[in-house]
Amino acid sequence: MPRRAAAHHAKVGASVLAALTVTALAATGSPAFAAPAGGHSMNQAFARAAAKFDVPRDLLAAVGYGETHLDGHSGRPSQANGYGVMHLVSNPTNRTLEQAAALTGEPLADLRTDTAANIMGGAAVLRGYADKVGLGDRERDDVNAWYPAVARYSGSTGHAAALYADTVYTFLAHGLHATVPGGEQISVTARPVSPHKGSLDTTDVPAQSPDYPSAVWVPAHAENFAVGRSAKIDKVIIHVTQGSYAGSISWFQNPTAEVSAHYVVRSSDGRITQMVRDRDTAYHARGQNASALGIEHEGFVDDPSWFTDTMYRSSAALTKHLCDRYGIPKDRAHIIGHNEAAGSDHTDPGRYWDWTRYMQLVGGDTGGGSSRDGLDFTAYAARRSGSTGAQVKAVQRLLGEQGYVAGAVDGSSGSATLTAVRTYQASRGLTADGIVGPGT
C-alpha cells in the first residue's frame, strides 16, 4: 500500500460482472473488529440497520462485503482513511463518516470502532443517497433501483463509480457466504439482477492499457505521479491496497492523495487497471519510485481471503510480462514486497502473501539452491533450540520479516528464536513444538 507523496512515498466502460460465487474465509489470527453493541450479531446489525433506514438488507451486506469482506480491521483506517465494515470515509473529498454521524447521531469514535454503529451509519448514508436520486417508498423495495445510490457510495464518479456498483451487483447476482471475525456466517442469496443504471449506463468503456494489453487504462491524477523517470526500471514491487479495487482506483484519481501505482489488480476475477504509464514515476515506495514498477492488489494484509487464485495468476502474468519487457531478473531480489523496499516502514503484502506460489507462476526463481540472499536451500534440515548455522540464520530472518521477533539474526537458535517459532506455528494451526521441520 502506498504512502502519501509529500515525501514522494507511495500508495491508495462498464465493468463485466464476474461469473463466480464469492466465499470469504476468516483470516487466521486476524484481529476482530469490535462486536456489535449489546452482544448482538452482525446479522442482527444488518437487519436492524436495513429496517431503520429502509435499505435492502442484502444490498447493505453486499456493499460491506465489497468494501472490507465484512472485517472492520479493529478500527484501523484504510489507505483512504475509511473505517469499519462499511468503510465510512473521512478525507478531503469523501466525508461519509461525518455524514453518518450527522444522520444517526452516533459519535465518530463509535462509528469507527463499533460494528453495529458502523453498519447503521452505512445504511444511513446509502438511504441519504437514495433520497437524493429520488427513490420513493416503492422503488426502495426494488434492489435494482439502488444502483445510482450505490455508485454514489463509492465516493467517485464516472467509470470508477460504475465499476464499484457493478461489483456490488455481482455479489447480489451470484450470492456470497462470508465467515467474519468471530466465526459468524453472513450470507447473501443469489438472485437475478437488472440494475437501473440511469446515466451511468452510458459511462464510457475505458481504453485498453497502452503498456499491457490485458489491462484497461484509467489514468491517475497528474498530481499523483511524475512524468518520466530518473533511473532505469529494474524491479517490480508488490503492494496490497488496504482498501477495495474501485476505491483504490478512485483514490489514485484524487488529487489530494499524492499516491499511485502503475497497476491495480482485482481480487475476485484478476481484472487489471493501469493508472500510470510504465515510463512514468508512480508514487508507491519511498526511495524506490524512480526504478520500480508498482502493482497494487485489492485487499487487506491481515485477511488472506482477498488473495485468490485468479488474482495470483493474473498478477503473475503481468509481472512476467514486465520482467520480459524490461529485462528484470525473475528472482526475489528484483520482485519484492513493499515491506522489503529499502527505507520502507510498510508491512504489505504481509504474511499471507504466498511468495513461493507467486514466483512459480511468474516462472522465476523460487529458491532451489543457495542464493545471494542466504534464504534458499535445496532442503532444510529440522532446526530446533540449540541449532546453529546458515539455515537457522535464514529462519530467523524469515520470522523477522513476517513480524515475529526471533532475536538477533546470528545463526544461533536461542530462547527468542524458539518463542518466535512456536508463536508462528500456533498462528498457522501447526503443532507449536519449536521445531522447524518440513511443515513449518
Coordinates of N, CA, C and O in Angstrom, one line a residue, residues 114-234:
D114 N -17.3 0.5 16.5 CA -18.3 -0.4 16.8 C -19.1 -0.9 15.6 O -19.6 -0.1 14.8
T115 N -19.1 -2.2 15.4 CA -19.7 -2.8 14.2 C -21.1 -2.3 14.0 O -21.5 -2.0 12.9
A116 N -22.0 -2.4 15.0 CA -23.4 -2.1 14.8 C -23.5 -0.6 14.4 O -24.3 -0.3 13.6
A117 N -22.8 0.3 15.1 CA -22.9 1.7 14.8 C -22.4 1.9 13.4 O -23.0 2.7 12.6
N118 N -21.3 1.2 13.0 CA -20.8 1.4 11.6 C -21.8 1.0 10.6 O -21.9 1.7 9.5
I119 N -22.4 -0.2 10.8 CA -23.4 -0.7 9.8 C -24.6 0.3 9.7 O -25.1 0.6 8.7
M120 N -25.0 0.8 10.9 CA -26.1 1.7 10.9 C -25.7 3.0 10.1 O -26.5 3.5 9.4
G121 N -24.5 3.4 10.3 CA -24.0 4.6 9.6 C -24.0 4.4 8.1 O -24.4 5.3 7.3
G122 N -23.6 3.2 7.7 CA -23.5 2.9 6.3 C -24.9 2.9 5.7 O -25.2 3.4 4.6
A123 N -25.9 2.3 6.4 CA -27.3 2.3 5.9 C -27.8 3.7 5.8 O -28.5 4.0 4.9
A124 N -27.5 4.6 6.8 CA -28.0 5.9 6.8 C -27.4 6.7 5.6 O -28.2 7.5 4.9
V125 N -26.2 6.5 5.3 CA -25.6 7.2 4.1 C -26.2 6.7 2.8 O -26.5 7.5 1.9
L126 N -26.4 5.4 2.7 CA -27.0 4.8 1.5 C -28.4 5.4 1.3 O -28.8 5.8 0.2
R127 N -29.2 5.4 2.4 CA -30.5 6.0 2.3 C -30.5 7.5 1.9 O -31.3 7.9 1.1
G128 N -29.5 8.2 2.4 CA -29.4 9.6 2.0 C -29.2 9.8 0.6 O -29.8 10.6 -0.1
Y129 N -28.3 8.9 0.0 CA -28.1 8.9 -1.4 C -29.3 8.5 -2.2 O -29.6 9.1 -3.3
A130 N -30.1 7.6 -1.7 CA -31.3 7.1 -2.4 C -32.3 8.3 -2.4 O -33.0 8.5 -3.4
D131 N -32.4 9.1 -1.3 CA -33.3 10.2 -1.3 C -32.8 11.3 -2.4 O -33.7 11.9 -3.0
K132 N -31.5 11.4 -2.5 CA -31.0 12.4 -3.4 C -31.3 12.1 -4.9 O -31.5 13.0 -5.7
V133 N -31.3 10.8 -5.2 CA -31.6 10.4 -6.5 C -33.1 10.2 -6.8 O -33.5 9.7 -7.8
G134 N -33.9 10.4 -5.7 CA -35.4 10.4 -5.9 C -36.0 9.1 -5.7 O -37.1 8.9 -6.3
L135 N -35.5 8.1 -5.0 CA -36.1 6.8 -4.8 C -37.3 7.0 -3.8 O -37.1 7.4 -2.7
G136 N -38.5 6.6 -4.2 CA -39.7 6.6 -3.3 C -39.8 5.4 -2.6 O -39.0 4.4 -2.7
D137 N -40.9 5.2 -1.8 CA -41.1 4.1 -1.0 C -41.1 2.8 -1.8 O -40.5 1.8 -1.4
R138 N -41.9 2.7 -2.9 CA -42.0 1.5 -3.7 C -40.6 1.2 -4.4 O -40.2 0.0 -4.5
E139 N -40.0 2.2 -4.8 CA -38.7 2.0 -5.5 C -37.6 1.5 -4.6 O -36.8 0.6 -5.0
R140 N -37.7 1.9 -3.3 CA -36.7 1.4 -2.4 C -36.8 -0.1 -2.1 O -35.9 -0.7 -1.6
D141 N -38.0 -0.7 -2.4 CA -38.2 -2.1 -2.2 C -37.6 -2.9 -3.4 O -37.4 -4.1 -3.3
D142 N -37.2 -2.2 -4.4 CA -36.6 -2.9 -5.6 C -35.1 -2.7 -5.6 O -34.5 -1.6 -5.8
V143 N -34.3 -3.8 -5.4 CA -32.9 -3.7 -5.2 C -32.2 -3.1 -6.5 O -31.2 -2.5 -6.4
N144 N -32.9 -3.3 -7.6 CA -32.3 -2.8 -8.9 C -32.3 -1.3 -9.0 O -31.5 -0.7 -9.7
A145 N -33.2 -0.7 -8.2 CA -33.3 0.8 -8.3 C -32.2 1.5 -7.5 O -32.0 2.7 -7.7
W146 N -31.5 0.7 -6.7 CA -30.5 1.4 -5.8 C -29.2 1.6 -6.5 O -28.2 2.1 -5.9
Y147 N -29.0 1.2 -7.8 CA -27.7 1.3 -8.4 C -27.1 2.7 -8.4 O -25.9 2.8 -8.0
P148 N -27.8 3.8 -8.7 CA -27.2 5.1 -8.6 C -26.8 5.5 -7.2 O -25.7 6.1 -7.0
A149 N -27.5 5.0 -6.2 CA -27.2 5.3 -4.8 C -25.9 4.6 -4.4 O -25.0 5.1 -3.7
V150 N -25.8 3.3 -4.8 CA -24.6 2.5 -4.6 C -23.4 3.1 -5.2 O -22.3 3.2 -4.7
A151 N -23.6 3.6 -6.5 CA -22.5 4.3 -7.2 C -22.0 5.5 -6.4 O -20.8 5.7 -6.3
R152 N -22.9 6.3 -5.9 CA -22.5 7.4 -5.1 C -21.8 7.1 -3.8 O -20.9 7.8 -3.4
Y153 N -22.1 5.9 -3.2 CA -21.4 5.5 -2.0 C -20.0 5.3 -2.3 O -19.1 5.3 -1.3
S154 N -19.6 5.0 -3.5 CA -18.2 4.8 -3.8 C -17.3 6.0 -3.6 O -16.1 6.0 -3.4
G155 N -18.0 7.2 -3.6 CA -17.2 8.5 -3.4 C -16.5 8.9 -4.7 O -15.7 9.8 -4.7
S156 N -16.9 8.3 -5.8 CA -16.3 8.6 -7.1 C -17.4 8.9 -8.1 O -18.6 8.8 -7.8
T157 N -17.0 9.2 -9.3 CA -17.9 9.4 -10.4 C -17.5 8.6 -11.6 O -16.4 8.1 -11.7
G158 N -18.3 8.6 -12.7 CA -18.0 8.1 -14.0 C -17.6 6.6 -13.9 O -18.3 5.8 -13.2
H159 N -16.6 6.2 -14.6 CA -16.2 4.8 -14.7 C -15.9 4.2 -13.3 O -16.4 3.0 -13.1
A160 N -15.2 4.9 -12.4 CA -14.9 4.3 -11.1 C -16.2 4.0 -10.3 O -16.3 3.0 -9.7
A161 N -17.1 4.9 -10.4 CA -18.4 4.7 -9.7 C -19.2 3.5 -10.3 O -19.7 2.7 -9.5
A162 N -19.2 3.4 -11.6 CA -19.9 2.3 -12.2 C -19.2 1.0 -11.9 O -19.9 0.0 -11.7
L163 N -17.9 1.0 -11.9 CA -17.1 -0.2 -11.6 C -17.5 -0.7 -10.2 O -17.7 -1.9 -9.9
Y164 N -17.6 0.2 -9.2 CA -17.9 -0.1 -7.9 C -19.3 -0.7 -7.8 O -19.5 -1.7 -7.2
A165 N -20.3 0.0 -8.4 CA -21.6 -0.5 -8.3 C -21.8 -1.9 -9.0 O -22.5 -2.7 -8.5
D166 N -21.1 -2.1 -10.1 CA -21.2 -3.3 -10.8 C -20.7 -4.5 -9.9 O -21.2 -5.6 -9.9
T167 N -19.6 -4.2 -9.2 CA -19.1 -5.2 -8.3 C -20.1 -5.6 -7.2 O -20.3 -6.8 -6.9
V168 N -20.8 -4.6 -6.6 CA -21.8 -4.9 -5.6 C -22.9 -5.8 -6.2 O -23.4 -6.8 -5.6
Y169 N -23.3 -5.4 -7.4 CA -24.4 -6.2 -8.1 C -23.9 -7.6 -8.5 O -24.8 -8.5 -8.7
T170 N -22.6 -7.8 -8.7 CA -22.1 -9.1 -8.9 C -22.4 -10.0 -7.7 O -22.8 -11.1 -7.8
F171 N -22.1 -9.4 -6.5 CA -22.3 -10.2 -5.3 C -23.8 -10.5 -5.1 O -24.2 -11.6 -4.7
L172 N -24.7 -9.6 -5.5 CA -26.1 -9.9 -5.4 C -26.5 -10.9 -6.4 O -27.4 -11.8 -6.1
A173 N -25.9 -10.9 -7.6 CA -26.3 -11.9 -8.7 C -25.9 -13.3 -8.3 O -26.6 -14.3 -8.6
H174 N -24.7 -13.4 -7.8 CA -24.1 -14.7 -7.6 C -24.1 -15.2 -6.1 O -23.8 -16.3 -5.8
G175 N -24.5 -14.3 -5.2 CA -24.6 -14.6 -3.8 C -23.2 -14.7 -3.2 O -22.2 -14.6 -3.8
L176 N -23.2 -14.7 -1.9 CA -21.9 -14.8 -1.1 C -22.2 -15.4 0.2 O -23.3 -15.4 0.8
H177 N -21.2 -16.1 0.7 CA -21.2 -16.7 2.0 C -19.9 -16.3 2.7 O -18.8 -16.8 2.3
A178 N -19.9 -15.5 3.7 CA -18.7 -15.0 4.4 C -18.6 -15.4 5.8 O -19.7 -15.4 6.5
T179 N -17.5 -15.8 6.3 CA -17.2 -16.1 7.7 C -16.5 -14.9 8.2 O -15.3 -14.6 7.8
V180 N -17.1 -14.2 9.1 CA -16.5 -12.9 9.6 C -15.7 -13.2 10.9 O -15.8 -14.3 11.5
P181 N -14.8 -12.3 11.3 CA -14.1 -12.5 12.5 C -15.0 -12.8 13.7 O -16.0 -12.1 13.9
G182 N -14.7 -13.9 14.4 CA -15.6 -14.3 15.4 C -16.4 -15.6 15.0 O -17.0 -16.3 15.8
G183 N -16.4 -15.9 13.7 CA -16.9 -17.1 13.2 C -18.4 -17.0 12.7 O -18.9 -18.0 12.2
E184 N -19.0 -15.9 12.8 CA -20.4 -15.8 12.4 C -20.5 -15.9 10.8 O -19.6 -15.4 10.1
Q185 N -21.5 -16.5 10.3 CA -21.7 -16.7 8.9 C -22.7 -15.6 8.4 O -23.8 -15.4 9.0
I186 N -22.3 -14.9 7.4 CA -23.1 -13.8 6.7 C -23.3 -14.3 5.3 O -22.4 -14.6 4.6
S187 N -24.6 -14.3 4.9 CA -24.9 -14.8 3.6 C -25.8 -13.8 2.8 O -26.6 -13.0 3.4
V188 N -25.6 -13.8 1.5 CA -26.5 -13.1 0.6 C -27.0 -14.1 -0.5 O -26.2 -14.7 -1.1
T189 N -28.3 -14.2 -0.6 CA -28.8 -15.1 -1.6 C -28.7 -14.6 -3.0 O -29.0 -13.5 -3.3
A190 N -28.3 -15.5 -3.9 CA -28.2 -15.2 -5.3 C -29.6 -14.9 -5.9 O -30.6 -15.5 -5.5
R191 N -29.6 -13.9 -6.8 CA -30.9 -13.6 -7.4 C -30.6 -12.9 -8.8 O -29.5 -12.4 -9.0
P192 N -31.6 -13.0 -9.7 CA -31.4 -12.3 -11.0 C -31.4 -10.8 -10.7 O -32.1 -10.3 -9.8
V193 N -30.4 -10.0 -11.3 CA -30.4 -8.6 -11.2 C -30.4 -7.9 -12.5 O -29.9 -8.5 -13.5
S194 N -31.0 -6.8 -12.6 CA -31.0 -5.9 -13.8 C -31.0 -4.5 -13.3 O -32.1 -3.8 -13.3
P195 N -29.9 -4.0 -12.8 CA -29.8 -2.7 -12.2 C -30.2 -1.6 -13.1 O -29.9 -1.6 -14.3
H196 N -30.9 -0.6 -12.5 CA -31.3 0.6 -13.3 C -30.2 1.6 -13.2 O -30.0 2.4 -12.2
K197 N -29.3 1.6 -14.2 CA -28.1 2.4 -14.2 C -28.2 3.9 -14.5 O -27.4 4.7 -14.2
G198 N -29.3 4.2 -15.1 CA -29.5 5.6 -15.4 C -28.4 6.2 -16.3 O -27.9 5.6 -17.2
S199 N -27.9 7.4 -15.9 CA -26.8 8.0 -16.7 C -25.5 7.2 -16.7 O -24.7 7.3 -17.6
L200 N -25.4 6.3 -15.7 CA -24.1 5.5 -15.6 C -24.1 4.4 -16.6 O -23.1 3.8 -16.9
D201 N -25.3 4.2 -17.2 CA -25.3 3.2 -18.3 C -24.6 3.6 -19.5 O -24.2 2.8 -20.4
T202 N -24.3 4.9 -19.7 CA -23.6 5.4 -20.8 C -22.2 5.7 -20.5 O -21.5 6.4 -21.3
T203 N -21.7 5.3 -19.3 CA -20.3 5.6 -18.9 C -19.4 5.0 -19.9 O -19.6 3.8 -20.3
D204 N -18.5 5.7 -20.4 CA -17.5 5.2 -21.4 C -16.8 4.0 -21.0 O -16.3 4.0 -19.8
V205 N -16.6 3.0 -21.8 CA -15.8 1.9 -21.6 C -14.3 2.4 -21.6 O -13.9 3.1 -22.6
P206 N -13.5 2.1 -20.6 CA -12.1 2.6 -20.6 C -11.3 2.0 -21.7 O -11.6 0.9 -22.2
A207 N -10.3 2.8 -22.1 CA -9.4 2.3 -23.2 C -8.5 1.2 -22.8 O -8.3 1.0 -21.6
Q208 N -8.0 0.5 -23.7 CA -7.0 -0.6 -23.4 C -5.7 0.0 -22.9 O -5.3 1.1 -23.3
S209 N -5.1 -0.7 -22.0 CA -3.8 -0.2 -21.5 C -2.8 0.0 -22.6 O -2.6 -0.9 -23.5
P210 N -2.0 1.1 -22.6 CA -1.0 1.3 -23.6 C 0.2 0.4 -23.4 O 1.0 0.3 -24.3
D211 N 0.4 -0.2 -22.2 CA 1.6 -0.9 -21.9 C 1.3 -2.4 -21.7 O 2.3 -3.2 -21.9
Y212 N 0.1 -2.8 -21.4 CA -0.2 -4.2 -21.1 C -1.6 -4.5 -21.6 O -2.6 -4.1 -21.1
P213 N -1.7 -5.2 -22.8 CA -2.9 -5.3 -23.5 C -4.1 -6.0 -22.7 O -5.2 -5.7 -23.0
S214 N -3.8 -6.7 -21.7 CA -4.8 -7.4 -20.9 C -5.5 -6.5 -19.9 O -6.4 -6.8 -19.2
A215 N -4.9 -5.3 -19.7 CA -5.4 -4.3 -18.7 C -6.2 -3.2 -19.4 O -6.1 -3.0 -20.6
V216 N -7.0 -2.5 -18.6 CA -7.7 -1.3 -19.1 C -6.9 -0.1 -18.6 O -6.1 -0.2 -17.6
W217 N -7.1 1.0 -19.2 CA -6.4 2.3 -18.9 C -7.3 3.3 -18.2 O -8.3 3.8 -18.9
V218 N -7.0 3.6 -17.0 CA -7.7 4.6 -16.2 C -6.7 5.5 -15.6 O -6.1 5.1 -14.5
P219 N -6.3 6.7 -16.1 CA -5.2 7.4 -15.6 C -5.4 8.0 -14.2 O -6.4 8.4 -13.8
A220 N -4.3 7.9 -13.4 CA -4.3 8.6 -12.1 C -4.2 10.1 -12.3 O -3.9 10.6 -13.4
H221 N -4.6 10.8 -11.3 CA -4.5 12.3 -11.4 C -3.0 12.7 -11.5 O -2.1 12.1 -11.0
A222 N -2.8 13.8 -12.3 CA -1.5 14.2 -12.6 C -0.7 14.6 -11.3 O 0.6 14.6 -11.4
E223 N -1.4 15.0 -10.2 CA -0.7 15.3 -9.0 C -0.1 14.1 -8.3 O 0.7 14.2 -7.4
N224 N -0.5 12.9 -8.8 CA -0.1 11.7 -8.0 C 1.0 10.9 -8.6 O 1.3 9.7 -8.2
F225 N 1.7 11.4 -9.7 CA 2.8 10.8 -10.3 C 3.7 11.8 -11.0 O 3.2 13.0 -11.1
A226 N 4.9 11.4 -11.4 CA 5.8 12.3 -12.1 C 6.0 11.8 -13.5 O 6.2 10.6 -13.7
V227 N 6.0 12.7 -14.5 CA 6.2 12.3 -15.8 C 7.7 11.9 -16.0 O 8.6 12.7 -15.6
G228 N 8.0 10.8 -16.6 CA 9.3 10.4 -16.9 C 10.0 9.7 -15.7 O 9.3 9.5 -14.7
R229 N 11.2 9.3 -15.9 CA 12.0 8.6 -14.9 C 13.4 9.1 -14.8 O 13.9 9.6 -15.8
S230 N 14.0 8.9 -13.7 CA 15.4 9.4 -13.5 C 16.3 8.2 -13.4 O 17.5 8.3 -13.1
A231 N 15.8 6.9 -13.5 CA 16.6 5.7 -13.4 C 16.0 4.6 -14.2 O 14.8 4.7 -14.6
K232 N 16.8 3.6 -14.5 CA 16.3 2.5 -15.3 C 15.4 1.6 -14.5 O 15.6 1.4 -13.3
I233 N 14.3 1.1 -15.1 CA 13.4 0.2 -14.4 C 14.2 -1.1 -14.1 O 14.7 -1.8 -15.1
D234 N 14.2 -1.5 -12.9 CA 15.0 -2.7 -12.5 C 14.3 -3.6 -11.5 O 14.8 -4.6 -11.0

